[in-house]
Amino acid sequence: MDDTTEISARLAEHIRAEIAAAGGLLPFDRFMDLALYAPGLGYYVAGAVKLGRDGDFVTAPEISPLFGRCLATQCAEVLDRIGGGDLLELGAGTGTLAVEVLRALEHADALPERYLILEPSPDLQERQQTLIQERIPHLEGRCAWLTRLPSKLRGVVLANEVLDAMPVHRFRIRNDGGIDEICVAERAGALVEVAAPVRSPGLVDAVAALHAEGFAHDPSYTSEINLRLPLWLKALGLALDRGLILLVDYGYPRPAYYQPDRTMGTLMCHLRHQAHGDPYTHIGLQDITAHVDFTAVAEAGVAAGLDLAGFTTQANFLIGCGIDRLLSESNEPFELTLGAKQLLLPTAMGERFKVLGLTTGVDEPLRGFSIRDLSDRL
Ligand SMILES: C[S@@+](CC[C@H](N)C(=O)[O-])C[C@H]1O[C@@H](n2cnc3c(N)ncnc32)[C@H](O)[C@@H]1O
């Protein structure tokens, strides 16, 4: 047994023990939490390569430095308006975005006071530190890793593909119109899915709210919901004194998320660049993810006292931040064009990925949302 197989076996054992302790049924969100984040064993916290060509999936900062340069343009605008401050990146992956944003801000003479990173994965934290030491050693002193949110932050919070990695609750509509919760059970040593009476607090009310808006009614309709989002945004809202929270991810406004023909929700697994729908294989060795309901993000942000600054596609956002100018100014335009296409094309990441901004104390419009603000679709 190699190291990764052994970790996977230990994680499966750990999950089976939790299932037994929970009386035989574990709500899906807890399973996802353990599969991704169980200390020392979960996908994000143990040694799996995860991101990049040798890993399981590639994210925008890894595809092209233009992504970070565009985000830096948006950060510079906000930092300028609020008289300077810090950047805080949540879930910084390999550290590539941090490197590109800091390089671009240095070039624009607009460095933040500090670049803070909150990263729950010790393994990724180490990779981020190494990359920053290698690529921008002279800026290392500005970088600091946090174990929890700061109590008072002025500046910009960045989170690329973090929301999709948050554990979700799953539900299924019964033939009688009632709601079941998708739980995980053990059968002959294997992990299997069971639809059972709801046991997670808040899930019935959350699905009833979807019903009241006309969504998720049909028998067998199965989907997911991120019940942790309101508390997460409340904590961010409390931490942010003045500035912007920029959330980039794949997802939809609610009407598209819960459209009638999306009968199995959006849960997906990534293993070695293959996407599939079975979260109960390769436990701890594959990513498990769900799309983001951006209407829920906007609602939770506003409930947390933040202003919705804009919502748009990744392509519109990058164009608003001047990706074409950055491309033409670059001395490696041909190398960068390929990556720019992937970031922008509707058939690649341009439309599937969205950007949502939440602000406090920043009243003027933001350039990232200047091309086309789609907030009215939320
Ligand atoms: C899909 S990866 C994206 C990494 C990186 N942002 C990128 O775009 O390449 C998800 C990241 O979010 C982190 N993460 C998950 N939950 C988090 C939370 N509550 N706060 C901060 N980071 C979190 C994970 O450890 C991981 O680094």
Short mmCIF file of C-alpha atoms and ligand atoms in Angstrom, two decimals:
data_model
loop_
_atom_site.label_atom_id
_atom_site.label_comp_id
_atom_site.label_asym_id
_atom_site.label_seq_id
_atom_site.Cartn_x
_atom_site.Cartn_y
_atom_site.Cartn_z
CA MET A 1 0.00 0.00 0.00
CA ASP A 2 1.54 3.37 -0.93
CA ASP A 3 1.21 6.43 1.34
CA THR A 4 -1.83 7.91 -0.41
CA THR A 5 -3.74 4.61 -0.46
CA GLU A 6 -3.00 4.19 3.23
CA ILE A 7 -4.23 7.71 4.04
CA SER A 8 -7.38 7.04 1.98
CA ALA A 9 -8.01 3.76 3.86
CA ARG A 10 -7.51 5.51 7.22
CA LEU A 11 -9.86 8.32 6.19
CA ALA A 12 -12.56 5.82 5.11
CA GLU A 13 -12.16 4.08 8.48
CA HIS A 14 -12.48 7.43 10.26
CA ILE A 15 -15.67 8.21 8.30
CA ARG A 16 -17.12 4.76 9.06
CA ALA A 17 -16.47 5.39 12.78
CA GLU A 18 -18.31 8.76 12.56
CA ILE A 19 -21.20 7.07 10.78
CA ALA A 20 -21.43 4.50 13.58
CA ALA A 21 -21.20 7.22 16.25
CA ALA A 22 -24.01 9.15 14.49
CA GLY A 23 -26.29 6.08 14.71
CA GLY A 24 -25.68 4.79 11.18
CA LEU A 25 -26.41 7.88 9.07
CA LEU A 26 -24.09 10.84 8.53
CA PRO A 27 -25.49 13.99 6.88
CA PHE A 28 -23.75 14.57 3.53
CA ASP A 29 -22.19 17.90 4.58
CA ARG A 30 -20.35 16.18 7.41
CA PHE A 31 -19.13 13.46 5.04
CA MET A 32 -17.87 16.14 2.62
CA ASP A 33 -16.23 18.03 5.48
CA LEU A 34 -14.33 14.90 6.55
CA ALA A 35 -13.44 13.82 2.99
CA LEU A 36 -11.92 17.24 2.29
CA TYR A 37 -10.74 18.55 5.66
CA ALA A 38 -10.41 15.75 8.30
CA PRO A 39 -7.19 16.73 10.14
CA GLY A 40 -4.18 14.98 8.60
CA LEU A 41 -6.34 12.85 6.30
CA GLY A 42 -8.73 14.95 4.15
CA TYR A 43 -8.11 15.79 0.50
CA TYR A 44 -7.13 19.42 1.17
CA VAL A 45 -5.11 18.84 4.32
CA ALA A 46 -3.14 15.68 3.53
CA GLY A 47 -0.40 15.46 0.93
CA ALA A 48 -2.36 15.08 -2.35
CA VAL A 49 -0.96 17.31 -5.13
CA LYS A 50 -4.47 18.71 -5.79
CA LEU A 51 -3.86 21.78 -7.98
CA GLY A 52 -1.99 22.10 -11.24
CA ARG A 53 -1.01 19.88 -14.13
CA ASP A 54 0.19 17.04 -11.86
CA GLY A 55 -2.88 17.34 -9.65
CA ASP A 56 -6.60 16.95 -10.19
CA PHE A 57 -7.73 20.33 -11.51
CA VAL A 58 -6.38 23.66 -12.71
CA THR A 59 -7.69 27.05 -11.55
CA ALA A 60 -7.61 30.47 -13.24
CA PRO A 61 -4.45 31.77 -11.49
CA GLU A 62 -2.61 28.65 -12.68
CA ILE A 63 -3.87 29.10 -16.26
CA SER A 64 -2.61 32.64 -16.82
CA PRO A 65 -0.85 35.41 -14.89
CA LEU A 66 -3.37 37.78 -16.52
CA PHE A 67 -6.00 36.62 -14.03
CA GLY A 68 -3.94 37.88 -11.08
CA ARG A 69 -2.96 41.06 -12.93
CA CYS A 70 -6.64 41.88 -13.56
CA LEU A 71 -7.58 41.20 -9.93
CA ALA A 72 -4.66 43.43 -8.92
CA THR A 73 -6.15 46.26 -11.02
CA GLN A 74 -9.42 45.93 -9.09
CA CYS A 75 -7.57 45.78 -5.77
CA ALA A 76 -5.52 48.89 -6.65
CA GLU A 77 -8.68 50.86 -7.43
CA VAL A 78 -10.25 50.00 -4.08
CA LEU A 79 -7.05 50.50 -2.06
CA ASP A 80 -6.64 53.91 -3.68
CA ARG A 81 -10.21 54.92 -2.80
CA ILE A 82 -9.95 53.89 0.82
CA GLY A 83 -6.48 55.31 1.37
CA GLY A 84 -4.55 52.01 1.35
CA GLY A 85 -4.88 48.86 3.39
CA ASP A 86 -4.30 45.10 3.32
CA LEU A 87 -5.20 42.26 1.01
CA LEU A 88 -6.52 39.05 2.52
CA GLU A 89 -6.66 35.94 0.35
CA LEU A 90 -8.83 33.07 1.50
CA GLY A 91 -7.80 29.58 0.40
CA ALA A 92 -4.73 30.62 -1.60
CA GLY A 93 -4.04 27.24 -3.28
CA THR A 94 -0.46 27.05 -4.56
CA GLY A 95 0.19 30.76 -3.87
CA THR A 96 0.27 31.67 -7.58
CA LEU A 97 -2.46 34.31 -7.29
CA ALA A 98 -0.65 35.95 -4.35
CA VAL A 99 2.57 36.12 -6.36
CA GLU A 100 0.91 37.61 -9.45
CA VAL A 101 -1.21 40.13 -7.54
CA LEU A 102 1.79 41.33 -5.52
CA ARG A 103 4.00 41.59 -8.63
CA ALA A 104 1.35 43.60 -10.48
CA LEU A 105 0.71 45.93 -7.53
CA GLU A 106 4.44 46.48 -7.09
CA HIS A 107 4.68 47.34 -10.79
CA ALA A 108 1.82 49.84 -10.36
CA ASP A 109 3.42 51.25 -7.21
CA ALA A 110 0.30 50.28 -5.29
CA LEU A 111 1.48 47.57 -2.87
CA PRO A 112 -0.82 46.78 0.04
CA GLU A 113 0.51 47.18 3.56
CA ARG A 114 0.25 43.41 4.07
CA TYR A 115 -0.81 40.36 2.04
CA LEU A 116 -2.58 38.09 4.48
CA ILE A 117 -3.52 34.49 3.72
CA LEU A 118 -6.04 32.35 5.57
CA GLU A 119 -5.47 28.78 4.46
CA PRO A 120 -6.90 25.81 6.38
CA SER A 121 -4.58 23.35 4.63
CA PRO A 122 -1.11 23.08 6.26
CA ASP A 123 0.16 21.38 3.11
CA LEU A 124 -1.00 24.22 0.84
CA GLN A 125 0.26 26.81 3.31
CA GLU A 126 3.75 25.33 2.99
CA ARG A 127 3.51 25.40 -0.81
CA GLN A 128 2.41 29.05 -0.71
CA GLN A 129 5.32 30.00 1.54
CA THR A 130 7.83 28.21 -0.69
CA LEU A 131 6.47 29.83 -3.88
CA ILE A 132 6.54 33.32 -2.38
CA GLN A 133 10.11 32.77 -1.12
CA GLU A 134 11.19 31.56 -4.56
CA ARG A 135 9.40 34.09 -6.78
CA ILE A 136 9.14 37.32 -4.78
CA PRO A 137 11.59 36.99 -1.85
CA HIS A 138 11.78 40.79 -1.48
CA LEU A 139 8.03 40.91 -0.73
CA GLU A 140 7.96 37.98 1.66
CA GLY A 141 8.04 40.33 4.64
CA ARG A 142 4.63 41.71 3.67
CA CYS A 143 3.04 38.25 3.70
CA ALA A 144 1.55 36.67 6.79
CA TRP A 145 -0.50 33.52 7.34
CA LEU A 146 -3.46 33.72 9.67
CA THR A 147 -5.24 31.00 11.59
CA ARG A 148 -8.49 32.95 11.77
CA LEU A 149 -10.07 36.09 10.35
CA PRO A 150 -8.55 39.37 11.57
CA SER A 151 -10.78 41.36 13.94
CA LYS A 152 -10.53 44.55 11.86
CA LEU A 153 -9.53 44.67 8.21
CA ARG A 154 -9.38 47.56 5.77
CA GLY A 155 -8.71 46.48 2.20
CA VAL A 156 -9.71 43.69 -0.17
CA VAL A 157 -10.62 40.06 0.52
CA LEU A 158 -10.02 37.68 -2.41
CA ALA A 159 -11.47 34.18 -2.67
CA ASN A 160 -11.07 32.29 -5.92
CA GLU A 161 -12.80 28.90 -5.98
CA VAL A 162 -13.21 28.79 -2.21
CA LEU A 163 -17.02 28.75 -2.00
CA ASP A 164 -17.23 25.66 -4.21
CA ALA A 165 -15.03 23.80 -1.73
CA MET A 166 -17.37 24.42 1.22
CA PRO A 167 -19.34 21.39 2.46
CA VAL A 168 -22.98 21.40 1.31
CA HIS A 169 -26.15 19.75 2.58
CA ARG A 170 -28.01 17.64 0.03
CA PHE A 171 -31.75 17.04 -0.17
CA ARG A 172 -34.23 15.03 -2.26
CA ILE A 173 -37.92 15.74 -2.75
CA ARG A 174 -40.16 12.74 -1.85
CA ASN A 175 -43.14 11.61 -3.91
CA ASP A 176 -45.45 13.09 -1.26
CA GLY A 177 -43.70 16.48 -1.63
CA GLY A 178 -41.82 16.16 1.67
CA ILE A 179 -38.05 16.63 2.02
CA ASP A 180 -35.45 13.94 2.65
CA GLU A 181 -31.82 14.57 3.49
CA ILE A 182 -29.06 12.74 1.65
CA CYS A 183 -26.97 10.94 4.24
CA VAL A 184 -24.07 8.52 4.07
CA ALA A 185 -24.26 5.01 5.53
CA GLU A 186 -22.06 1.91 5.55
CA ARG A 187 -23.13 -1.31 3.80
CA ALA A 188 -20.73 -4.26 3.87
CA GLY A 189 -17.76 -1.95 4.37
CA ALA A 190 -18.68 0.41 1.51
CA LEU A 191 -20.03 3.95 1.84
CA VAL A 192 -23.45 4.38 0.27
CA GLU A 193 -25.96 7.17 -0.07
CA VAL A 194 -29.32 7.01 1.73
CA ALA A 195 -32.24 9.47 1.53
CA ALA A 196 -33.54 9.73 5.10
CA PRO A 197 -35.76 12.04 7.18
CA VAL A 198 -34.02 15.40 7.60
CA ARG A 199 -31.72 15.55 10.65
CA SER A 200 -29.73 18.73 9.98
CA PRO A 201 -31.11 21.86 11.65
CA GLY A 202 -32.08 24.53 9.14
CA LEU A 203 -32.37 22.27 6.11
CA VAL A 204 -36.19 21.98 6.09
CA ASP A 205 -36.58 25.76 6.38
CA ALA A 206 -33.98 26.39 3.67
CA VAL A 207 -35.69 24.02 1.20
CA ALA A 208 -39.11 25.44 2.15
CA ALA A 209 -37.73 28.88 1.23
CA LEU A 210 -36.72 27.49 -2.19
CA HIS A 211 -40.23 26.04 -2.57
CA ALA A 212 -41.76 29.40 -1.70
CA GLU A 213 -39.78 30.93 -4.58
CA GLY A 214 -41.08 28.22 -6.93
CA PHE A 215 -37.95 26.03 -7.06
CA ALA A 216 -37.17 22.36 -6.37
CA HIS A 217 -40.71 20.97 -6.22
CA ASP A 218 -40.65 17.87 -8.39
CA PRO A 219 -40.54 14.37 -6.86
CA SER A 220 -36.98 12.93 -6.83
CA TYR A 221 -35.47 16.40 -7.45
CA THR A 222 -32.08 16.22 -5.76
CA SER A 223 -29.85 19.18 -5.11
CA GLU A 224 -27.64 20.81 -2.52
CA ILE A 225 -27.57 23.93 -0.42
CA ASN A 226 -24.74 25.68 1.41
CA LEU A 227 -26.09 26.27 4.92
CA ARG A 228 -22.70 27.52 6.16
CA LEU A 229 -22.68 30.52 3.84
CA PRO A 230 -24.62 33.02 6.01
CA LEU A 231 -22.34 32.54 9.03
CA TRP A 232 -19.21 32.65 6.87
CA LEU A 233 -20.24 35.95 5.29
CA LYS A 234 -21.37 37.34 8.62
CA ALA A 235 -17.87 36.68 10.00
CA LEU A 236 -16.30 38.32 6.91
CA GLY A 237 -18.68 41.29 7.21
CA LEU A 238 -17.73 41.73 10.85
CA ALA A 239 -14.02 41.54 10.02
CA LEU A 240 -14.15 44.02 7.11
CA ASP A 241 -14.14 47.57 8.36
CA ARG A 242 -13.92 49.13 4.91
CA GLY A 243 -13.27 47.64 1.49
CA LEU A 244 -14.26 44.88 -0.90
CA ILE A 245 -14.86 41.12 -0.79
CA LEU A 246 -14.35 39.60 -4.24
CA LEU A 247 -15.70 36.08 -4.75
CA VAL A 248 -14.90 34.22 -7.97
CA ASP A 249 -16.35 30.80 -8.68
CA TYR A 250 -18.43 28.61 -10.94
CA GLY A 251 -22.11 28.95 -10.28
CA TYR A 252 -25.43 30.48 -11.22
CA PRO A 253 -28.09 32.86 -10.03
CA ARG A 254 -30.73 30.85 -8.11
CA PRO A 255 -33.26 30.43 -10.96
CA ALA A 256 -30.60 28.71 -13.08
CA TYR A 257 -29.14 26.76 -10.14
CA TYR A 258 -32.48 25.17 -9.24
CA GLN A 259 -33.91 25.00 -12.76
CA PRO A 260 -36.32 22.06 -13.13
CA ASP A 261 -34.10 19.97 -15.43
CA ARG A 262 -31.05 20.14 -13.11
CA THR A 263 -32.56 17.15 -11.33
CA MET A 264 -29.37 15.88 -9.67
CA GLY A 265 -27.85 19.16 -8.47
CA THR A 266 -24.28 20.21 -9.22
CA LEU A 267 -22.12 18.01 -6.99
CA MET A 268 -18.96 16.95 -8.81
CA CYS A 269 -15.67 15.21 -8.12
CA HIS A 270 -12.31 15.86 -9.75
CA LEU A 271 -9.64 13.22 -10.02
CA ARG A 272 -6.65 13.58 -12.35
CA HIS A 273 -8.47 16.11 -14.54
CA GLN A 274 -11.52 13.87 -14.96
CA ALA A 275 -14.85 15.09 -13.60
CA HIS A 276 -17.32 12.49 -12.32
CA GLY A 277 -20.24 12.23 -9.92
CA ASP A 278 -19.27 9.61 -7.32
CA PRO A 279 -18.02 11.12 -4.04
CA TYR A 280 -17.76 7.69 -2.38
CA THR A 281 -14.75 6.42 -4.35
CA HIS A 282 -11.12 7.57 -4.01
CA ILE A 283 -11.98 9.05 -0.63
CA GLY A 284 -9.49 11.75 0.32
CA LEU A 285 -7.78 11.44 -3.07
CA GLN A 286 -10.28 13.44 -5.10
CA ASP A 287 -11.85 16.87 -4.87
CA ILE A 288 -15.58 17.13 -4.11
CA THR A 289 -17.26 20.36 -5.10
CA ALA A 290 -20.61 22.03 -5.73
CA HIS A 291 -21.49 25.06 -7.83
CA VAL A 292 -22.33 28.30 -6.06
CA ASP A 293 -25.84 29.77 -5.72
CA PHE A 294 -24.82 33.40 -6.22
CA THR A 295 -28.27 34.65 -5.21
CA ALA A 296 -27.65 33.04 -1.81
CA VAL A 297 -24.23 34.73 -1.65
CA ALA A 298 -25.72 38.16 -2.39
CA GLU A 299 -28.54 37.62 0.15
CA ALA A 300 -26.14 36.47 2.85
CA GLY A 301 -23.81 39.39 2.12
CA VAL A 302 -26.60 41.95 2.38
CA ALA A 303 -27.89 40.25 5.56
CA ALA A 304 -24.36 40.65 6.93
CA GLY A 305 -24.59 44.42 6.37
CA LEU A 306 -22.54 44.53 3.16
CA ASP A 307 -23.48 46.24 -0.12
CA LEU A 308 -23.75 44.27 -3.33
CA ALA A 309 -21.21 46.02 -5.55
CA GLY A 310 -21.79 43.89 -8.62
CA PHE A 311 -22.19 40.46 -10.17
CA THR A 312 -20.93 39.50 -13.60
CA THR A 313 -19.24 36.82 -15.65
CA GLN A 314 -15.51 36.24 -15.32
CA ALA A 315 -15.06 37.40 -18.94
CA ASN A 316 -16.89 40.70 -18.32
CA PHE A 317 -14.95 41.24 -15.11
CA LEU A 318 -11.54 40.66 -16.68
CA ILE A 319 -12.41 42.88 -19.65
CA GLY A 320 -13.56 45.60 -17.22
CA CYS A 321 -10.19 45.30 -15.49
CA GLY A 322 -8.39 45.84 -18.79
CA ILE A 323 -7.24 42.34 -19.76
CA ASP A 324 -6.90 43.43 -23.42
CA ARG A 325 -4.60 46.32 -22.48
CA LEU A 326 -2.55 44.06 -20.18
CA LEU A 327 -2.22 41.57 -23.01
CA SER A 328 -1.10 44.13 -25.54
CA GLU A 329 1.39 45.68 -23.08
CA SER A 330 2.96 42.33 -22.28
CA ASN A 331 6.26 41.35 -23.86
CA GLU A 332 5.07 37.75 -24.21
CA PRO A 333 1.68 38.34 -25.92
CA PHE A 334 1.67 35.07 -27.85
CA GLU A 335 2.26 32.89 -24.78
CA LEU A 336 -0.40 34.82 -22.88
CA THR A 337 -3.05 34.76 -25.59
CA LEU A 338 -3.75 31.06 -25.14
CA GLY A 339 -4.38 31.49 -21.40
CA ALA A 340 -6.47 34.62 -22.00
CA LYS A 341 -8.70 32.62 -24.34
CA GLN A 342 -9.29 30.01 -21.66
CA LEU A 343 -10.15 32.68 -19.10
CA LEU A 344 -12.48 34.57 -21.46
CA LEU A 345 -14.15 32.24 -23.93
CA PRO A 346 -17.78 31.36 -23.14
CA THR A 347 -17.02 27.73 -23.99
CA ALA A 348 -14.15 27.68 -21.46
CA MET A 349 -14.25 29.69 -18.19
CA GLY A 350 -15.58 33.04 -19.42
CA GLU A 351 -19.26 32.51 -18.62
CA ARG A 352 -19.32 29.48 -16.32
CA PHE A 353 -17.28 31.43 -13.78
CA LYS A 354 -18.82 34.47 -12.13
CA VAL A 355 -17.51 37.28 -9.95
CA LEU A 356 -19.51 38.82 -7.11
CA GLY A 357 -18.37 41.86 -5.13
CA LEU A 358 -19.53 42.92 -1.66
CA THR A 359 -18.38 46.21 -0.22
CA THR A 360 -18.56 48.34 2.85
CA GLY A 361 -17.65 52.02 2.83
CA VAL A 362 -16.89 52.02 -0.92
CA ASP A 363 -19.65 53.84 -2.73
CA GLU A 364 -18.34 54.42 -6.25
CA PRO A 365 -18.84 51.76 -8.95
CA LEU A 366 -16.03 49.24 -9.43
CA ARG A 367 -14.32 48.85 -12.78
CA GLY A 368 -14.65 45.05 -12.78
CA PHE A 369 -18.44 45.43 -13.03
CA SER A 370 -18.37 48.31 -15.51
CA ILE A 371 -18.82 46.22 -18.69
CA ARG A 372 -22.05 44.52 -17.67
CA ASP A 373 -23.46 44.22 -14.17
CA LEU A 374 -25.81 41.23 -14.02
CA SER A 375 -27.01 41.84 -10.43
CA ASP A 376 -30.59 42.04 -11.67
CA ARG A 377 -30.43 38.33 -12.54
CA LEU A 378 -29.76 37.33 -8.93
C1 LIG B 1 -10.41 24.76 -5.13
S1 LIG B 1 -9.13 25.32 -4.07
C2 LIG B 1 -8.77 26.89 -4.79
C3 LIG B 1 -7.38 27.36 -4.49
C4 LIG B 1 -6.97 28.72 -5.06
N1 LIG B 1 -7.80 29.80 -4.56
C5 LIG B 1 -6.95 28.72 -6.57
O1 LIG B 1 -7.80 29.37 -7.17
O2 LIG B 1 -6.08 28.06 -7.14
C6 LIG B 1 -9.99 25.69 -2.59
C7 LIG B 1 -9.15 26.33 -1.51
O3 LIG B 1 -10.02 26.84 -0.49
C8 LIG B 1 -9.49 26.52 0.78
N2 LIG B 1 -10.60 26.64 1.74
C9 LIG B 1 -11.63 25.82 1.95
N3 LIG B 1 -12.46 26.29 2.91
C10 LIG B 1 -11.95 27.48 3.30
C11 LIG B 1 -12.33 28.47 4.25
N4 LIG B 1 -13.44 28.32 4.99
N5 LIG B 1 -11.56 29.56 4.41
C12 LIG B 1 -10.44 29.72 3.66
N6 LIG B 1 -10.03 28.81 2.74
C13 LIG B 1 -10.76 27.71 2.57
C14 LIG B 1 -8.87 25.16 0.53
O4 LIG B 1 -7.96 24.75 1.51
C15 LIG B 1 -8.19 25.40 -0.82
O5 LIG B 1 -6.97 26.07 -0.69
#
